[in-house]
């Protein structure tokens, strides 16, 4: 499905990010597993199907680090190659009641989840346009149901994820002819199905969103919530 496609997955060293990396590799994509913990990223590659994959250490809160990540594409695959699949799954939590939250804890969560998503999306879009990838590409950003309903003790996380929703819809409007983009809601909450969601279940949905079969979807939000909003 993704032969001759290059993918970047941030937060690929664990959890849903790792599951996405493994699934993309199974579908013959070349995957850049990006994570702040490069050892975890390398462990992800060890678990993946054979292919030209690479582990990259990246701090998505820092623009220079993200630029270096994209430069690794040229070093690994050649100057004419470009990332056409991007999955922004990197994120952190720094929980605490709003009234007691430290400014640095608020800022750090927004830097990773919101600004990091913006930086990677911006560079990916610019690269596709500059290198005239007329067949476009696909970007999947992770948000959370808490962006809609709030969650006590997570004012920073909720603000960041609500920002990601607005960012994604706006980018989709601006780039609609170049980069179809989607919002993915990966939830780990008890639901009407009576169980936790599995990373592999989210990964399967992401595979669809990244494929040509989803070409008529852009700026949409897919809730993988086990029926929470029935």
Short mmCIF file of C-alpha atoms in Angstrom, two decimals:
data_model
loop_
_atom_site.label_atom_id
_atom_site.label_comp_id
_atom_site.label_asym_id
_atom_site.label_seq_id
_atom_site.Cartn_x
_atom_site.Cartn_y
_atom_site.Cartn_z
CA UNK A 1 0.00 0.00 0.00
CA UNK A 2 2.80 2.45 0.87
CA UNK A 3 5.65 1.18 -1.29
CA UNK A 4 8.12 3.95 -2.22
CA UNK A 5 6.61 6.26 0.40
CA UNK A 6 8.59 7.84 3.23
CA UNK A 7 6.87 8.33 6.59
CA UNK A 8 7.79 10.21 9.75
CA UNK A 9 6.14 9.14 13.00
CA UNK A 10 6.86 11.33 16.01
CA UNK A 11 6.55 9.60 19.34
CA UNK A 12 7.35 6.39 17.48
CA UNK A 13 9.29 4.89 20.37
CA UNK A 14 6.28 3.60 22.27
CA UNK A 15 2.52 3.17 22.46
CA UNK A 16 0.35 4.11 19.50
CA UNK A 17 3.32 5.65 17.70
CA UNK A 18 5.15 2.33 17.78
CA UNK A 19 2.07 0.47 16.56
CA UNK A 20 1.75 2.91 13.65
CA UNK A 21 5.42 2.45 12.71
CA UNK A 22 5.06 -1.32 12.64
CA UNK A 23 1.93 -1.17 10.52
CA UNK A 24 3.44 1.28 8.01
CA UNK A 25 6.52 -0.93 7.70
CA UNK A 26 4.28 -3.94 7.11
CA UNK A 27 2.69 -1.98 4.25
CA UNK A 28 6.17 -1.38 2.73
CA UNK A 29 6.70 2.26 3.74
CA UNK A 30 10.17 3.50 4.70
CA UNK A 31 9.72 4.82 8.23
CA UNK A 32 11.62 7.44 10.19
CA UNK A 33 10.93 6.55 13.82
CA UNK A 34 11.30 9.86 15.65
CA UNK A 35 11.38 10.01 19.42
CA UNK A 36 13.05 11.96 22.19
CA UNK A 37 14.36 8.60 23.44
CA UNK A 38 16.41 7.29 20.52
CA UNK A 39 16.91 3.94 22.28
CA UNK A 40 13.15 3.41 22.31
CA UNK A 41 13.00 4.43 18.65
CA UNK A 42 15.65 1.85 17.81
CA UNK A 43 13.69 -0.80 19.72
CA UNK A 44 10.70 0.04 17.55
CA UNK A 45 12.77 -0.52 14.41
CA UNK A 46 13.96 -3.87 15.75
CA UNK A 47 10.31 -4.95 15.99
CA UNK A 48 9.48 -3.81 12.44
CA UNK A 49 9.49 -5.63 9.12
CA UNK A 50 12.61 -5.30 7.01
CA UNK A 51 13.10 -2.11 5.05
CA UNK A 52 15.07 1.10 5.00
CA UNK A 53 13.98 2.48 8.37
CA UNK A 54 15.90 4.87 10.60
CA UNK A 55 15.66 5.94 14.25
CA UNK A 56 16.02 9.69 14.84
CA UNK A 57 16.33 11.52 18.14
CA UNK A 58 14.06 14.55 18.10
CA UNK A 59 12.64 17.05 20.56
CA UNK A 60 9.51 18.32 18.84
CA UNK A 61 9.40 21.32 21.17
CA UNK A 62 12.52 22.66 19.44
CA UNK A 63 12.37 23.87 15.85
CA UNK A 64 16.06 23.18 15.16
CA UNK A 65 15.60 19.57 16.26
CA UNK A 66 12.67 19.14 13.89
CA UNK A 67 14.64 20.66 11.02
CA UNK A 68 17.43 18.17 11.67
CA UNK A 69 14.88 15.35 11.59
CA UNK A 70 13.71 16.36 8.12
CA UNK A 71 17.32 16.78 6.96
CA UNK A 72 17.86 13.13 7.87
CA UNK A 73 15.49 12.26 5.02
CA UNK A 74 17.98 13.61 2.48
CA UNK A 75 20.89 11.90 4.21
CA UNK A 76 19.13 8.54 4.29
CA UNK A 77 17.04 8.44 1.13
CA UNK A 78 18.57 11.06 -1.20
CA UNK A 79 18.04 14.75 -1.93
CA UNK A 80 15.13 14.13 -4.31
CA UNK A 81 13.05 12.21 -1.79
CA UNK A 82 10.37 13.78 0.38
CA UNK A 83 8.20 12.76 3.31
CA UNK A 84 4.62 12.28 2.13
CA UNK A 85 3.27 10.56 5.26
CA UNK A 86 3.44 12.31 8.63
CA UNK A 87 1.95 11.09 11.90
CA UNK A 88 2.24 13.49 14.84
CA UNK A 89 1.77 11.27 17.88
CA UNK A 90 4.37 12.82 20.21
CA UNK A 91 2.87 14.21 23.40
CA UNK A 92 3.41 14.58 27.13
CA UNK A 93 1.35 15.28 30.24
CA UNK A 94 2.19 17.47 33.21
CA UNK A 95 -0.98 17.17 35.25
CA UNK A 96 -2.06 19.45 38.07
CA UNK A 97 -4.94 21.62 39.20
CA UNK A 98 -5.21 24.85 37.24
CA UNK A 99 -4.86 27.05 40.31
CA UNK A 100 -1.58 25.41 41.30
CA UNK A 101 -0.09 24.74 37.86
CA UNK A 102 3.43 26.03 37.30
CA UNK A 103 3.94 28.18 34.20
CA UNK A 104 6.71 25.87 32.98
CA UNK A 105 4.39 22.82 33.18
CA UNK A 106 1.76 24.63 31.15
CA UNK A 107 4.29 25.80 28.57
CA UNK A 108 6.04 22.45 28.18
CA UNK A 109 2.86 20.57 27.29
CA UNK A 110 1.86 23.20 24.73
CA UNK A 111 5.39 23.27 23.31
CA UNK A 112 5.35 19.52 22.64
CA UNK A 113 1.73 18.83 21.70
CA UNK A 114 0.74 22.06 19.94
CA UNK A 115 3.87 23.87 18.77
CA UNK A 116 5.57 20.59 17.88
CA UNK A 117 2.61 19.60 15.72
CA UNK A 118 2.69 23.00 14.03
CA UNK A 119 6.42 22.87 13.32
CA UNK A 120 6.39 19.38 11.81
CA UNK A 121 3.27 20.09 9.77
CA UNK A 122 4.65 23.37 8.44
CA UNK A 123 7.97 21.87 7.33
CA UNK A 124 6.31 18.81 5.80
CA UNK A 125 3.93 20.97 3.78
CA UNK A 126 6.69 23.31 2.62
CA UNK A 127 8.82 20.37 1.54
CA UNK A 128 6.03 18.76 -0.46
CA UNK A 129 5.28 22.05 -2.22
CA UNK A 130 8.94 22.91 -2.89
CA UNK A 131 9.61 19.48 -4.37
CA UNK A 132 6.38 19.57 -6.36
CA UNK A 133 4.80 16.45 -4.93
CA UNK A 134 1.71 16.81 -7.07
CA UNK A 135 0.21 13.62 -5.69
CA UNK A 136 0.19 15.29 -2.29
CA UNK A 137 0.61 13.57 1.02
CA UNK A 138 -1.19 12.78 4.23
CA UNK A 139 -0.83 14.11 7.76
CA UNK A 140 -2.46 12.65 10.85
CA UNK A 141 -2.46 14.70 14.05
CA UNK A 142 -3.46 13.32 17.44
CA UNK A 143 -5.93 15.09 19.68
CA UNK A 144 -8.18 13.91 22.51
CA UNK A 145 -11.83 13.85 23.46
CA UNK A 146 -10.81 16.05 26.40
CA UNK A 147 -10.39 18.89 23.90
CA UNK A 148 -14.20 18.93 23.65
CA UNK A 149 -15.32 18.13 27.17
CA UNK A 150 -12.36 19.21 29.33
CA UNK A 151 -10.64 17.16 32.00
CA UNK A 152 -9.90 18.18 35.56
CA UNK A 153 -6.21 18.42 36.34
CA UNK A 154 -5.21 18.74 32.69
CA UNK A 155 -5.84 22.34 31.72
CA UNK A 156 -2.54 22.44 29.81
CA UNK A 157 -3.17 19.18 27.94
CA UNK A 158 -6.76 20.13 27.07
CA UNK A 159 -5.68 23.55 25.80
CA UNK A 160 -2.97 21.96 23.66
CA UNK A 161 -5.27 19.37 22.11
CA UNK A 162 -8.00 21.93 21.43
CA UNK A 163 -5.33 23.97 19.69
CA UNK A 164 -4.33 20.96 17.58
CA UNK A 165 -7.94 20.58 16.42
CA UNK A 166 -8.11 24.22 15.32
CA UNK A 167 -4.66 24.04 13.75
CA UNK A 168 -5.56 20.94 11.76
CA UNK A 169 -8.81 22.32 10.40
CA UNK A 170 -7.10 25.55 9.37
CA UNK A 171 -4.17 23.82 7.70
CA UNK A 172 -6.59 21.54 5.86
CA UNK A 173 -8.36 24.60 4.42
CA UNK A 174 -5.11 26.27 3.41
CA UNK A 175 -3.54 23.15 1.93
CA UNK A 176 -6.59 21.32 0.65
CA UNK A 177 -5.13 20.81 -2.84
CA UNK A 178 -1.75 19.71 -1.56
CA UNK A 179 -1.85 18.00 1.82
CA UNK A 180 -5.04 16.25 2.97
CA UNK A 181 -5.03 16.30 6.73
CA UNK A 182 -7.01 14.57 9.45
CA UNK A 183 -7.53 14.62 13.18
CA UNK A 184 -7.25 11.30 15.01
CA UNK A 185 -8.68 10.91 18.51
CA UNK A 186 -6.90 8.11 20.32
CA UNK A 187 -8.63 7.51 23.64
CA UNK A 188 -7.63 5.34 26.54
CA UNK A 189 -10.83 5.71 28.55
CA UNK A 190 -13.49 3.25 29.65
CA UNK A 191 -16.22 3.33 27.01
CA UNK A 192 -19.61 1.75 26.23
CA UNK A 193 -17.63 -1.17 24.76
CA UNK A 194 -16.42 -1.84 28.29
CA UNK A 195 -12.70 -2.04 27.56
CA UNK A 196 -9.64 0.04 26.78
CA UNK A 197 -8.73 0.81 23.21
CA UNK A 198 -5.66 -0.90 21.76
CA UNK A 199 -2.81 0.90 19.95
CA UNK A 200 -3.25 -1.49 17.02
CA UNK A 201 -6.88 -0.44 16.62
CA UNK A 202 -5.85 3.19 16.29
CA UNK A 203 -3.02 2.22 13.92
CA UNK A 204 -5.43 0.46 11.56
CA UNK A 205 -7.54 3.61 11.31
CA UNK A 206 -4.43 5.68 10.66
CA UNK A 207 -3.45 3.33 7.84
CA UNK A 208 -6.77 4.11 6.17
CA UNK A 209 -6.36 7.86 6.65
CA UNK A 210 -2.89 7.76 5.10
CA UNK A 211 -4.03 5.69 2.12
CA UNK A 212 -5.51 6.88 -1.19
CA UNK A 213 -8.84 5.36 -0.15
CA UNK A 214 -9.30 8.34 2.21
CA UNK A 215 -8.64 10.96 -0.50
CA UNK A 216 -12.11 12.52 -0.04
CA UNK A 217 -11.49 13.13 3.68
CA UNK A 218 -9.77 16.32 4.78
CA UNK A 219 -9.88 18.35 7.99
CA UNK A 220 -12.16 15.72 9.53
CA UNK A 221 -12.12 14.27 13.02
CA UNK A 222 -12.31 10.52 13.47
CA UNK A 223 -13.25 9.51 17.00
CA UNK A 224 -11.87 6.15 18.04
CA UNK A 225 -13.74 6.16 21.30
CA UNK A 226 -15.45 2.81 21.73
CA UNK A 227 -18.87 4.41 21.37
CA UNK A 228 -18.37 7.12 24.00
CA UNK A 229 -20.60 9.58 22.14
CA UNK A 230 -23.41 7.21 21.11
#
